[in-house]
Structures are given as C-alpha cells and as structure tokens.
Amino acid sequence: MSSINGKVAVVTGAASGIGREIAFELSRAGAQVAVADINLEGANRVAGEIAQAGGRAMGVAMDVTDEAAVEAGTAQVVAELGPVDILISNAGIQIVNPIESYDYAAWKKMLAIHLDGAFLTTRAVLPGMYAPGDDGRSRGGTVIYMGSVHSHQASKLKSAYVTAKHGLLGLSRTLAKEGGDRGVRSHVVCPGFVRTPLVDRQIPEQSKELGISEEEVVRNVMLGQTVDGIFTTVEDVARTVRFLCEFPSAALTGQSIIVSHGWHMQ
Ligand code: NAD
C-alpha cells in the first residue's frame, strides 16, 4: 500500500493538463484529492471523473492569486477532507513576448499566478502541517511546486515565466529549511515541454514571433535540445510527483527534479 494512502492532497490548476494527471495519480495511490482551480466547472468535472474511477475527490474554486479565495478554498478542503498533507502548487499560464514590448499588466499577472499563488497556497496549508499529530509531533507534509526547465535556463520571449520559475526554487529551498524540523519537505518538479493546452497555444504564437514554421517551433525550439526529440508527458510528471510524495524521509528535500528528456541536465 502506498505511504500516501488516505492522505489529503490539494492540487492547484488541476482542471487541466499536468495538474489533472497529478490529481489522478495521487488518487490512484489512495490519496483524497482536492481539485483546485479558478475554473470550478472544470475542477468539478475532474473530481467527478476521479470519483467514477473509484477515488475520493472534491472540486474547489480557487484563484491562487486571491488571498481570500485561497484561504476560503483551503478551509473548505480541511472541513471536508481534513488537514492538508500534500500541496501541489501547479496552477500556471504562459504569456510570450519580447521584453521591450512585454505588457506590465501581463508581467504582474504572470508573477501573481506563479509566485504569489505558490506563496499563498503554501501559507494556507502550513498551519495544518505544523500542527501536532496523535503522537504530539508535527504532522508534517510535502509541498511540490511546478517549476520548469525554465527554473534553470532561459528562452527568448519568456521573461516573466523564466523569472517566476526561477523564483520558485528560492521559495522551495526556504520552506525545506523552515519546515525541516517539523516534517515538511519541499521540491520543485521541472518538466520540459508537455503537450497541454498551455503549450498548444504557444506553438502558433512562437511561430509568429520567431518567424519560423509551427513544425520548426516544435522540432527546434521545443524539442531541439532533448536527447530523443520526444515530448515529456503528463504521466511522466505525475509519476515523479508521486515518487516525491511517497519518499519516506527528508533525505530528499529542497531539490529540483528535472523531467525533460535530457533537455536540461544538472
Ligand atoms: P494547462 O493550461 O493545461 O492547465 C493550467 C490550469 O491552471 C488550468 O486548469 C487553469 O484553469 C488553471 N489556472 C490558471 N490560472 C489560475 C489561477 N489564477 N488560479 C487557479 N488556477 C488557475 O497548463 P499545464 O501545461 O498543465 O501547466 C501546469 C503547470 O505546469 C504550470 O505551472 C506550467 O507553468 C507548468 N509547466 C508546463 C509545461 C508544459 O510544457 N505544459 C512545462 C513545464 C512546466
């Protein structure tokens, strides 16, 4: 039986793409999953699909940039499922533009979703993780931030995204230190390109900005530096997240794990 069987997990941005698959994977390991998303209809749909597959899940409305919404959504999860053991801070968007024409409002929106969202959701779940369990010691927990290869290197047109994804390394490492003696572990999972709606939207946008064909965007820009020219999959990322959640000790904490077909090696 998985070590996360019965644990309570919140996955943000889980109505679509990578987050959706993580919600399914944690549920398959026996976790009770809160599918949190700004898109409540989508979150409820995914929670329903998980329930149909035999898991326990709930949809919860949560705009991760809204302090009150994060607090209220987390309180709803705690009331229905119990204190949160696992947080997967995954919600994210992409806006591509060169720096000289990058709209300031778009820049702030990018940092708000990726960084403010990571901070606010972390702060909301920590009291439950730090609270004493039955044995009097802190209950502990695992926090995983969805980074990217762009947590480690840059690409043209992605200033805000690269800045935000690098920033997550700082938050994760700080949490690993602050939470270490209370059983809280923290990681950043860093995928290469995964075919989700977020990436599908970028292909025509990058083709236009870079003046190359869509096929060249995929072959040269997205997969050009992988070892095998293959996209990372949502399953690859979800399996990695599950492994980190199941890992039994802080021998693994404060790490960034790159899942990218060798695009980035460290
Ligand atoms: P996606 O567009 O399929 O899903 C993103 C989800 O986030 C959507 O359900 C959306 O409604 C939700 N969301 C957006 N803004 C939100 C907000 N303010 N509050 C709550 N939810 C919000 O995207 P994806 O590709 O699955 O991306 C998920 C994460 O993975 C992102 O953080 C992204 O940066 C990261 N990532 C993606 C790739 C990739 O190639 N797809 C690669 C590396 C990292």
PDB file of C-alpha atoms and ligand atoms in Angstrom:
ATOM      1  CA  MET A   1       0.000   0.000   0.000  1.00  0.00           C
ATOM      2  CA  SER A   2       1.243   3.479  -0.827  1.00  0.00           C
ATOM      3  CA  SER A   3       2.506   5.640   2.042  1.00  0.00           C
ATOM      4  CA  ILE A   4       0.149   8.409   0.877  1.00  0.00           C
ATOM      5  CA  ASN A   5      -2.954   6.225   1.077  1.00  0.00           C
ATOM      6  CA  GLY A   6      -5.628   8.250   2.923  1.00  0.00           C
ATOM      7  CA  LYS A   7      -3.585  11.480   2.886  1.00  0.00           C
ATOM      8  CA  VAL A   8      -5.247  14.739   1.855  1.00  0.00           C
ATOM      9  CA  ALA A   9      -3.779  16.390  -1.243  1.00  0.00           C
ATOM     10  CA  VAL A  10      -4.561  19.763  -2.807  1.00  0.00           C
ATOM     11  CA  VAL A  11      -3.584  20.149  -6.458  1.00  0.00           C
ATOM     12  CA  THR A  12      -3.969  23.641  -7.917  1.00  0.00           C
ATOM     13  CA  GLY A  13      -4.653  24.127 -11.606  1.00  0.00           C
ATOM     14  CA  ALA A  14      -5.941  20.554 -11.649  1.00  0.00           C
ATOM     15  CA  ALA A  15      -8.851  21.116 -14.046  1.00  0.00           C
ATOM     16  CA  SER A  16      -6.472  20.615 -16.991  1.00  0.00           C
ATOM     17  CA  GLY A  17      -3.173  19.234 -18.231  1.00  0.00           C
ATOM     18  CA  ILE A  18      -0.415  18.307 -15.790  1.00  0.00           C
ATOM     19  CA  GLY A  19      -2.419  19.112 -12.655  1.00  0.00           C
ATOM     20  CA  ARG A  20      -5.292  16.893 -13.767  1.00  0.00           C
ATOM     21  CA  GLU A  21      -2.975  13.912 -14.250  1.00  0.00           C
ATOM     22  CA  ILE A  22      -1.291  14.540 -10.879  1.00  0.00           C
ATOM     23  CA  ALA A  23      -4.717  14.542  -9.213  1.00  0.00           C
ATOM     24  CA  PHE A  24      -5.459  11.172 -10.841  1.00  0.00           C
ATOM     25  CA  GLU A  25      -2.056   9.713  -9.954  1.00  0.00           C
ATOM     26  CA  LEU A  26      -2.279  10.728  -6.279  1.00  0.00           C
ATOM     27  CA  SER A  27      -5.796   9.336  -6.175  1.00  0.00           C
ATOM     28  CA  ARG A  28      -4.560   6.031  -7.623  1.00  0.00           C
ATOM     29  CA  ALA A  29      -2.099   5.966  -4.700  1.00  0.00           C
ATOM     30  CA  GLY A  30      -5.069   6.270  -2.340  1.00  0.00           C
ATOM     31  CA  ALA A  31      -4.905   9.986  -1.527  1.00  0.00           C
ATOM     32  CA  GLN A  32      -8.064  12.084  -1.124  1.00  0.00           C
ATOM     33  CA  VAL A  33      -7.665  14.847  -3.661  1.00  0.00           C
ATOM     34  CA  ALA A  34      -8.940  18.417  -3.757  1.00  0.00           C
ATOM     35  CA  VAL A  35      -9.003  19.501  -7.398  1.00  0.00           C
ATOM     36  CA  ALA A  36      -8.488  23.264  -7.017  1.00  0.00           C
ATOM     37  CA  ASP A  37      -8.832  25.588  -9.972  1.00  0.00           C
ATOM     38  CA  ILE A  38     -10.047  29.040 -10.985  1.00  0.00           C
ATOM     39  CA  ASN A  39     -12.299  27.058 -13.332  1.00  0.00           C
ATOM     40  CA  LEU A  40     -14.732  25.457 -10.857  1.00  0.00           C
ATOM     41  CA  GLU A  41     -16.720  23.698 -13.552  1.00  0.00           C
ATOM     42  CA  GLY A  42     -13.552  22.024 -14.824  1.00  0.00           C
ATOM     43  CA  ALA A  43     -12.446  21.180 -11.278  1.00  0.00           C
ATOM     44  CA  ASN A  44     -15.784  19.559 -10.504  1.00  0.00           C
ATOM     45  CA  ARG A  45     -15.617  17.620 -13.765  1.00  0.00           C
ATOM     46  CA  VAL A  46     -12.171  16.198 -12.923  1.00  0.00           C
ATOM     47  CA  ALA A  47     -13.250  15.411  -9.343  1.00  0.00           C
ATOM     48  CA  GLY A  48     -16.246  13.552 -10.784  1.00  0.00           C
ATOM     49  CA  GLU A  49     -14.011  11.564 -13.134  1.00  0.00           C
ATOM     50  CA  ILE A  50     -11.740  10.607 -10.230  1.00  0.00           C
ATOM     51  CA  ALA A  51     -14.742   9.534  -8.164  1.00  0.00           C
ATOM     52  CA  GLN A  52     -16.007   7.465 -11.097  1.00  0.00           C
ATOM     53  CA  ALA A  53     -12.645   5.737 -11.229  1.00  0.00           C
ATOM     54  CA  GLY A  54     -13.083   4.791  -7.568  1.00  0.00           C
ATOM     55  CA  GLY A  55     -11.164   7.621  -5.866  1.00  0.00           C
ATOM     56  CA  ARG A  56     -12.224  10.259  -3.360  1.00  0.00           C
ATOM     57  CA  ALA A  57     -12.046  13.808  -4.724  1.00  0.00           C
ATOM     58  CA  MET A  58     -13.702  17.201  -4.463  1.00  0.00           C
ATOM     59  CA  GLY A  59     -13.661  20.214  -6.742  1.00  0.00           C
ATOM     60  CA  VAL A  60     -12.821  23.535  -5.142  1.00  0.00           C
ATOM     61  CA  ALA A  61     -12.905  27.062  -6.564  1.00  0.00           C
ATOM     62  CA  MET A  62      -9.554  28.748  -6.050  1.00  0.00           C
ATOM     63  CA  ASP A  63      -7.969  31.683  -7.817  1.00  0.00           C
ATOM     64  CA  VAL A  64      -4.464  31.248  -6.428  1.00  0.00           C
ATOM     65  CA  THR A  65      -3.724  34.978  -6.782  1.00  0.00           C
ATOM     66  CA  ASP A  66      -6.588  35.895  -4.440  1.00  0.00           C
ATOM     67  CA  GLU A  67      -5.603  35.680  -0.766  1.00  0.00           C
ATOM     68  CA  ALA A  68      -9.192  35.376   0.463  1.00  0.00           C
ATOM     69  CA  ALA A  69     -10.068  32.736  -2.148  1.00  0.00           C
ATOM     70  CA  VAL A  70      -7.019  30.637  -1.223  1.00  0.00           C
ATOM     71  CA  GLU A  71      -7.844  30.834   2.492  1.00  0.00           C
ATOM     72  CA  ALA A  72     -11.525  30.026   1.890  1.00  0.00           C
ATOM     73  CA  GLY A  73     -10.800  27.189  -0.548  1.00  0.00           C
ATOM     74  CA  THR A  74      -8.266  25.633   1.828  1.00  0.00           C
ATOM     75  CA  ALA A  75     -10.704  25.916   4.741  1.00  0.00           C
ATOM     76  CA  GLN A  76     -13.320  24.139   2.624  1.00  0.00           C
ATOM     77  CA  VAL A  77     -10.889  21.290   1.921  1.00  0.00           C
ATOM     78  CA  VAL A  78      -9.936  20.968   5.602  1.00  0.00           C
ATOM     79  CA  ALA A  79     -13.614  20.924   6.606  1.00  0.00           C
ATOM     80  CA  GLU A  80     -14.499  18.211   4.076  1.00  0.00           C
ATOM     81  CA  LEU A  81     -11.376  16.052   3.939  1.00  0.00           C
ATOM     82  CA  GLY A  82      -9.214  17.058   6.933  1.00  0.00           C
ATOM     83  CA  PRO A  83      -5.879  18.896   7.251  1.00  0.00           C
ATOM     84  CA  VAL A  84      -3.781  19.027   4.094  1.00  0.00           C
ATOM     85  CA  ASP A  85      -0.820  16.618   3.914  1.00  0.00           C
ATOM     86  CA  ILE A  86       0.262  17.308   0.327  1.00  0.00           C
ATOM     87  CA  LEU A  87       0.198  20.547  -1.659  1.00  0.00           C
ATOM     88  CA  ILE A  88       0.951  20.522  -5.365  1.00  0.00           C
ATOM     89  CA  SER A  89       1.221  24.180  -6.396  1.00  0.00           C
ATOM     90  CA  ASN A  90       0.775  23.740 -10.122  1.00  0.00           C
ATOM     91  CA  ALA A  91      -1.559  26.440 -11.495  1.00  0.00           C
ATOM     92  CA  GLY A  92       0.139  28.388 -14.246  1.00  0.00           C
ATOM     93  CA  ILE A  93      -0.205  30.230 -17.518  1.00  0.00           C
ATOM     94  CA  GLN A  94       2.117  31.387 -20.266  1.00  0.00           C
ATOM     95  CA  ILE A  95       2.381  34.771 -21.977  1.00  0.00           C
ATOM     96  CA  VAL A  96       5.136  35.140 -24.580  1.00  0.00           C
ATOM     97  CA  ASN A  97       6.525  38.476 -25.772  1.00  0.00           C
ATOM     98  CA  PRO A  98       9.935  40.125 -26.093  1.00  0.00           C
ATOM     99  CA  ILE A  99      10.892  42.214 -23.046  1.00  0.00           C
ATOM    100  CA  GLU A 100      10.708  45.523 -24.896  1.00  0.00           C
ATOM    101  CA  SER A 101       7.025  45.014 -25.645  1.00  0.00           C
ATOM    102  CA  TYR A 102       6.053  42.936 -22.597  1.00  0.00           C
ATOM    103  CA  ASP A 103       2.959  44.497 -21.129  1.00  0.00           C
ATOM    104  CA  TYR A 104       3.394  45.435 -17.431  1.00  0.00           C
ATOM    105  CA  ALA A 105      -0.054  44.106 -16.512  1.00  0.00           C
ATOM    106  CA  ALA A 106       0.829  40.782 -18.170  1.00  0.00           C
ATOM    107  CA  TRP A 107       4.142  40.688 -16.265  1.00  0.00           C
ATOM    108  CA  LYS A 108       2.358  41.226 -12.940  1.00  0.00           C
ATOM    109  CA  LYS A 109      -0.272  38.602 -13.801  1.00  0.00           C
ATOM    110  CA  MET A 110       2.456  36.039 -14.558  1.00  0.00           C
ATOM    111  CA  LEU A 111       4.278  36.682 -11.279  1.00  0.00           C
ATOM    112  CA  ALA A 112       0.985  36.697  -9.371  1.00  0.00           C
ATOM    113  CA  ILE A 113      -0.147  33.275 -10.601  1.00  0.00           C
ATOM    114  CA  HIS A 114       3.198  31.523 -10.384  1.00  0.00           C
ATOM    115  CA  LEU A 115       4.785  33.170  -7.337  1.00  0.00           C
ATOM    116  CA  ASP A 116       2.022  34.781  -5.255  1.00  0.00           C
ATOM    117  CA  GLY A 117      -0.060  31.643  -5.856  1.00  0.00           C
ATOM    118  CA  ALA A 118       2.746  29.387  -4.630  1.00  0.00           C
ATOM    119  CA  PHE A 119       3.264  31.539  -1.536  1.00  0.00           C
ATOM    120  CA  LEU A 120      -0.414  31.929  -0.661  1.00  0.00           C
ATOM    121  CA  THR A 121      -1.270  28.244  -1.018  1.00  0.00           C
ATOM    122  CA  THR A 122       1.822  27.238   0.966  1.00  0.00           C
ATOM    123  CA  ARG A 123       0.993  29.651   3.773  1.00  0.00           C
ATOM    124  CA  ALA A 124      -2.580  28.373   3.853  1.00  0.00           C
ATOM    125  CA  VAL A 125      -1.645  24.688   4.329  1.00  0.00           C
ATOM    126  CA  LEU A 126       1.341  25.069   6.685  1.00  0.00           C
ATOM    127  CA  PRO A 127      -0.594  25.527   9.958  1.00  0.00           C
ATOM    128  CA  GLY A 128      -2.136  22.076   9.412  1.00  0.00           C
ATOM    129  CA  MET A 129       1.241  20.531   8.582  1.00  0.00           C
ATOM    130  CA  TYR A 130       2.926  22.137  11.597  1.00  0.00           C
ATOM    131  CA  ALA A 131       0.095  21.210  13.990  1.00  0.00           C
ATOM    132  CA  PRO A 132       0.739  18.288  16.348  1.00  0.00           C
ATOM    133  CA  GLY A 133      -0.498  14.849  15.283  1.00  0.00           C
ATOM    134  CA  ASP A 134      -1.598  11.970  17.514  1.00  0.00           C
ATOM    135  CA  ASP A 135       1.978  11.389  18.707  1.00  0.00           C
ATOM    136  CA  GLY A 136       2.391  15.061  19.694  1.00  0.00           C
ATOM    137  CA  ARG A 137       4.896  15.734  16.920  1.00  0.00           C
ATOM    138  CA  SER A 138       4.157  17.963  13.905  1.00  0.00           C
ATOM    139  CA  ARG A 139       2.010  16.182  11.320  1.00  0.00           C
ATOM    140  CA  GLY A 140       4.428  17.185   8.525  1.00  0.00           C
ATOM    141  CA  GLY A 141       3.713  17.109   4.816  1.00  0.00           C
ATOM    142  CA  THR A 142       5.020  17.538   1.300  1.00  0.00           C
ATOM    143  CA  VAL A 143       4.872  20.670  -0.854  1.00  0.00           C
ATOM    144  CA  ILE A 144       5.721  20.415  -4.531  1.00  0.00           C
ATOM    145  CA  TYR A 145       5.951  23.416  -6.820  1.00  0.00           C
ATOM    146  CA  MET A 146       5.532  23.008 -10.567  1.00  0.00           C
ATOM    147  CA  GLY A 147       8.670  24.574 -11.951  1.00  0.00           C
ATOM    148  CA  SER A 148      10.024  24.032 -15.426  1.00  0.00           C
ATOM    149  CA  VAL A 149      13.268  23.612 -17.281  1.00  0.00           C
ATOM    150  CA  HIS A 150      12.821  27.385 -17.227  1.00  0.00           C
ATOM    151  CA  SER A 151      13.585  27.246 -13.488  1.00  0.00           C
ATOM    152  CA  HIS A 152      17.160  26.602 -14.654  1.00  0.00           C
ATOM    153  CA  GLN A 153      17.587  28.214 -18.036  1.00  0.00           C
ATOM    154  CA  ALA A 154      16.072  30.948 -20.178  1.00  0.00           C
ATOM    155  CA  SER A 155      14.327  31.097 -23.524  1.00  0.00           C
ATOM    156  CA  LYS A 156      13.577  34.119 -25.647  1.00  0.00           C
ATOM    157  CA  LEU A 157      10.129  35.738 -25.191  1.00  0.00           C
ATOM    158  CA  LYS A 158       9.559  34.209 -21.725  1.00  0.00           C
ATOM    159  CA  SER A 159      10.975  36.820 -19.333  1.00  0.00           C
ATOM    160  CA  ALA A 160       8.158  36.687 -16.776  1.00  0.00           C
ATOM    161  CA  TYR A 161       7.832  32.895 -16.913  1.00  0.00           C
ATOM    162  CA  VAL A 162      11.575  32.317 -16.530  1.00  0.00           C
ATOM    163  CA  THR A 163      11.738  34.846 -13.686  1.00  0.00           C
ATOM    164  CA  ALA A 164       8.809  33.248 -11.868  1.00  0.00           C
ATOM    165  CA  LYS A 165      10.009  29.672 -12.361  1.00  0.00           C
ATOM    166  CA  HIS A 166      13.483  30.578 -11.073  1.00  0.00           C
ATOM    167  CA  GLY A 167      11.813  32.240  -8.077  1.00  0.00           C
ATOM    168  CA  LEU A 168      10.088  29.014  -7.080  1.00  0.00           C
ATOM    169  CA  LEU A 169      13.490  27.454  -6.344  1.00  0.00           C
ATOM    170  CA  GLY A 170      14.023  30.106  -3.666  1.00  0.00           C
ATOM    171  CA  LEU A 171      10.641  29.544  -2.046  1.00  0.00           C
ATOM    172  CA  SER A 172      11.037  25.772  -2.098  1.00  0.00           C
ATOM    173  CA  ARG A 173      14.522  25.821  -0.582  1.00  0.00           C
ATOM    174  CA  THR A 174      13.431  28.238   2.137  1.00  0.00           C
ATOM    175  CA  LEU A 175      10.463  26.027   3.003  1.00  0.00           C
ATOM    176  CA  ALA A 176      12.714  22.952   3.073  1.00  0.00           C
ATOM    177  CA  LYS A 177      14.807  24.700   5.751  1.00  0.00           C
ATOM    178  CA  GLU A 178      11.952  26.234   7.749  1.00  0.00           C
ATOM    179  CA  GLY A 179       9.834  23.079   7.648  1.00  0.00           C
ATOM    180  CA  GLY A 180      12.638  20.543   8.059  1.00  0.00           C
ATOM    181  CA  ASP A 181      12.361  20.044  11.803  1.00  0.00           C
ATOM    182  CA  ARG A 182       8.561  19.838  11.514  1.00  0.00           C
ATOM    183  CA  GLY A 183       8.473  17.099   8.904  1.00  0.00           C
ATOM    184  CA  VAL A 184       7.668  19.304   5.918  1.00  0.00           C
ATOM    185  CA  ARG A 185       9.540  18.502   2.703  1.00  0.00           C
ATOM    186  CA  SER A 186       9.577  20.668  -0.388  1.00  0.00           C
ATOM    187  CA  HIS A 187      10.613  20.231  -4.025  1.00  0.00           C
ATOM    188  CA  VAL A 188      10.351  21.836  -7.436  1.00  0.00           C
ATOM    189  CA  VAL A 189       9.490  19.487 -10.306  1.00  0.00           C
ATOM    190  CA  CYS A 190      10.797  20.866 -13.580  1.00  0.00           C
ATOM    191  CA  PRO A 191       9.249  19.475 -16.776  1.00  0.00           C
ATOM    192  CA  GLY A 192      10.384  20.039 -20.324  1.00  0.00           C
ATOM    193  CA  PHE A 193       7.674  20.682 -22.920  1.00  0.00           C
ATOM    194  CA  VAL A 194       4.463  18.731 -22.309  1.00  0.00           C
ATOM    195  CA  ARG A 195       1.616  18.777 -24.867  1.00  0.00           C
ATOM    196  CA  THR A 196      -1.097  20.504 -22.826  1.00  0.00           C
ATOM    197  CA  PRO A 197      -3.374  23.426 -23.771  1.00  0.00           C
ATOM    198  CA  LEU A 198      -0.692  25.752 -22.339  1.00  0.00           C
ATOM    199  CA  VAL A 199       1.874  24.508 -24.871  1.00  0.00           C
ATOM    200  CA  ASP A 200      -0.513  24.069 -27.795  1.00  0.00           C
ATOM    201  CA  ARG A 201      -1.338  27.787 -27.564  1.00  0.00           C
ATOM    202  CA  GLN A 202       2.356  28.711 -27.724  1.00  0.00           C
ATOM    203  CA  ILE A 203       3.138  26.942 -30.996  1.00  0.00           C
ATOM    204  CA  PRO A 204       1.362  29.417 -33.325  1.00  0.00           C
ATOM    205  CA  GLU A 205       2.383  32.354 -31.082  1.00  0.00           C
ATOM    206  CA  GLN A 206       6.084  31.439 -31.189  1.00  0.00           C
ATOM    207  CA  SER A 207       5.894  30.704 -34.911  1.00  0.00           C
ATOM    208  CA  LYS A 208       4.659  34.251 -35.475  1.00  0.00           C
ATOM    209  CA  GLU A 209       7.112  35.942 -33.067  1.00  0.00           C
ATOM    210  CA  LEU A 210      10.174  33.995 -34.284  1.00  0.00           C
ATOM    211  CA  GLY A 211       9.222  33.974 -37.974  1.00  0.00           C
ATOM    212  CA  ILE A 212       9.532  30.190 -38.366  1.00  0.00           C
ATOM    213  CA  SER A 213       7.008  27.454 -39.148  1.00  0.00           C
ATOM    214  CA  GLU A 214       4.998  25.720 -36.416  1.00  0.00           C
ATOM    215  CA  GLU A 215       6.775  22.473 -37.244  1.00  0.00           C
ATOM    216  CA  GLU A 216      10.132  24.213 -36.688  1.00  0.00           C
ATOM    217  CA  VAL A 217       8.913  25.585 -33.351  1.00  0.00           C
ATOM    218  CA  VAL A 218       8.182  22.030 -32.196  1.00  0.00           C
ATOM    219  CA  ARG A 219      11.310  20.418 -33.686  1.00  0.00           C
ATOM    220  CA  ASN A 220      13.895  23.113 -32.996  1.00  0.00           C
ATOM    221  CA  VAL A 221      12.617  25.336 -30.190  1.00  0.00           C
ATOM    222  CA  MET A 222      10.670  22.889 -28.035  1.00  0.00           C
ATOM    223  CA  LEU A 223      12.440  19.578 -28.595  1.00  0.00           C
ATOM    224  CA  GLY A 224      15.722  20.605 -30.231  1.00  0.00           C
ATOM    225  CA  GLN A 225      17.788  20.106 -27.086  1.00  0.00           C
ATOM    226  CA  THR A 226      16.233  16.861 -25.869  1.00  0.00           C
ATOM    227  CA  VAL A 227      18.212  13.633 -26.281  1.00  0.00           C
ATOM    228  CA  ASP A 228      15.481  11.973 -28.363  1.00  0.00           C
ATOM    229  CA  GLY A 229      13.149  14.645 -29.786  1.00  0.00           C
ATOM    230  CA  ILE A 230      10.248  13.427 -27.647  1.00  0.00           C
ATOM    231  CA  PHE A 231       7.764  15.433 -25.578  1.00  0.00           C
ATOM    232  CA  THR A 232       7.617  14.852 -21.827  1.00  0.00           C
ATOM    233  CA  THR A 233       4.153  13.548 -20.908  1.00  0.00           C
ATOM    234  CA  VAL A 234       1.712  14.416 -18.151  1.00  0.00           C
ATOM    235  CA  GLU A 235       2.190  10.853 -16.894  1.00  0.00           C
ATOM    236  CA  ASP A 236       5.979  11.348 -16.638  1.00  0.00           C
ATOM    237  CA  VAL A 237       5.461  14.416 -14.463  1.00  0.00           C
ATOM    238  CA  ALA A 238       2.698  12.879 -12.335  1.00  0.00           C
ATOM    239  CA  ARG A 239       4.775   9.764 -11.642  1.00  0.00           C
ATOM    240  CA  THR A 240       7.677  11.935 -10.486  1.00  0.00           C
ATOM    241  CA  VAL A 241       5.407  13.922  -8.189  1.00  0.00           C
ATOM    242  CA  ARG A 242       4.015  10.713  -6.693  1.00  0.00           C
ATOM    243  CA  PHE A 243       7.524   9.355  -6.087  1.00  0.00           C
ATOM    244  CA  LEU A 244       8.491  12.530  -4.215  1.00  0.00           C
ATOM    245  CA  CYS A 245       5.293  12.464  -2.144  1.00  0.00           C
ATOM    246  CA  GLU A 246       5.850   8.808  -1.198  1.00  0.00           C
ATOM    247  CA  PHE A 247       9.526   9.234  -0.331  1.00  0.00           C
ATOM    248  CA  PRO A 248       9.787   8.486   3.375  1.00  0.00           C
ATOM    249  CA  SER A 249      12.296  10.990   4.715  1.00  0.00           C
ATOM    250  CA  ALA A 250      13.938  14.381   4.327  1.00  0.00           C
ATOM    251  CA  ALA A 251      16.918  12.689   2.681  1.00  0.00           C
ATOM    252  CA  LEU A 252      15.165  14.200  -0.333  1.00  0.00           C
ATOM    253  CA  THR A 253      14.125  17.771   0.320  1.00  0.00           C
ATOM    254  CA  GLY A 254      14.818  21.182  -1.203  1.00  0.00           C
ATOM    255  CA  GLN A 255      15.525  19.576  -4.579  1.00  0.00           C
ATOM    256  CA  SER A 256      14.597  20.391  -8.113  1.00  0.00           C
ATOM    257  CA  ILE A 257      13.890  17.327 -10.216  1.00  0.00           C
ATOM    258  CA  ILE A 258      14.117  17.835 -13.980  1.00  0.00           C
ATOM    259  CA  VAL A 259      11.865  15.675 -16.167  1.00  0.00           C
ATOM    260  CA  SER A 260      12.761  16.772 -19.687  1.00  0.00           C
ATOM    261  CA  HIS A 261      14.208  14.021 -21.946  1.00  0.00           C
ATOM    262  CA  GLY A 262      17.632  15.419 -21.176  1.00  0.00           C
ATOM    263  CA  TRP A 263      16.881  18.936 -22.401  1.00  0.00           C
ATOM    264  CA  HIS A 264      18.454  20.224 -19.211  1.00  0.00           C
ATOM    265  CA  MET A 265      20.924  18.226 -17.128  1.00  0.00           C
ATOM    266  CA  GLN A 266      22.436  19.235 -13.806  1.00  0.00           C
TER     267      GLN A 266
HETATM  268  P1  NAD B   1      -2.921  23.961 -18.544  1.00  0.00           P
HETATM  269  O1  NAD B   1      -3.236  25.250 -19.231  1.00  0.00           O
HETATM  270  O2  NAD B   1      -3.305  22.684 -19.167  1.00  0.00           O
HETATM  271  O3  NAD B   1      -3.542  23.985 -17.064  1.00  0.00           O
HETATM  272  C1  NAD B   1      -3.377  25.083 -16.198  1.00  0.00           C
HETATM  273  C2  NAD B   1      -4.528  25.102 -15.213  1.00  0.00           C
HETATM  274  O4  NAD B   1      -4.294  26.207 -14.307  1.00  0.00           O
HETATM  275  C3  NAD B   1      -5.896  25.361 -15.879  1.00  0.00           C
HETATM  276  O5  NAD B   1      -6.845  24.419 -15.417  1.00  0.00           O
HETATM  277  C4  NAD B   1      -6.259  26.774 -15.430  1.00  0.00           C
HETATM  278  O6  NAD B   1      -7.653  26.993 -15.276  1.00  0.00           O
HETATM  279  C5  NAD B   1      -5.532  26.856 -14.086  1.00  0.00           C
HETATM  280  N1  NAD B   1      -5.306  28.235 -13.656  1.00  0.00           N
HETATM  281  C6  NAD B   1      -4.890  29.289 -14.402  1.00  0.00           C
HETATM  282  N2  NAD B   1      -4.852  30.397 -13.648  1.00  0.00           N
HETATM  283  C7  NAD B   1      -5.246  30.036 -12.396  1.00  0.00           C
HETATM  284  C8  NAD B   1      -5.408  30.739 -11.178  1.00  0.00           C
HETATM  285  N3  NAD B   1      -5.167  32.061 -11.084  1.00  0.00           N
HETATM  286  N4  NAD B   1      -5.817  30.055 -10.083  1.00  0.00           N
HETATM  287  C9  NAD B   1      -6.073  28.715 -10.166  1.00  0.00           C
HETATM  288  N5  NAD B   1      -5.963  28.016 -11.286  1.00  0.00           N
HETATM  289  C10 NAD B   1      -5.538  28.663 -12.393  1.00  0.00           C
HETATM  290  O7  NAD B   1      -1.341  24.038 -18.254  1.00  0.00           O
HETATM  291  P2  NAD B   1      -0.266  22.901 -17.924  1.00  0.00           P
HETATM  292  O8  NAD B   1       0.617  22.781 -19.098  1.00  0.00           O
HETATM  293  O9  NAD B   1      -0.885  21.700 -17.335  1.00  0.00           O
HETATM  294  O10 NAD B   1       0.588  23.677 -16.815  1.00  0.00           O
HETATM  295  C11 NAD B   1       0.543  23.355 -15.436  1.00  0.00           C
HETATM  296  C12 NAD B   1       1.834  23.840 -14.786  1.00  0.00           C
HETATM  297  O11 NAD B   1       2.940  23.156 -15.369  1.00  0.00           O
HETATM  298  C13 NAD B   1       2.111  25.326 -14.941  1.00  0.00           C
HETATM  299  O12 NAD B   1       2.651  25.839 -13.747  1.00  0.00           O
HETATM  300  C14 NAD B   1       3.144  25.376 -16.036  1.00  0.00           C
HETATM  301  O13 NAD B   1       3.957  26.515 -15.976  1.00  0.00           O
HETATM  302  C15 NAD B   1       3.923  24.103 -15.735  1.00  0.00           C
HETATM  303  N6  NAD B   1       4.702  23.584 -16.847  1.00  0.00           N
HETATM  304  C16 NAD B   1       4.101  23.227 -18.003  1.00  0.00           C
HETATM  305  C17 NAD B   1       4.875  22.730 -19.039  1.00  0.00           C
HETATM  306  C18 NAD B   1       4.278  22.319 -20.347  1.00  0.00           C
HETATM  307  O14 NAD B   1       5.052  22.098 -21.292  1.00  0.00           O
HETATM  308  N7  NAD B   1       2.983  22.161 -20.469  1.00  0.00           N
HETATM  309  C19 NAD B   1       6.257  22.608 -18.897  1.00  0.00           C
HETATM  310  C20 NAD B   1       6.838  22.988 -17.687  1.00  0.00           C
HETATM  311  C21 NAD B   1       6.042  23.471 -16.667  1.00  0.00           C
END
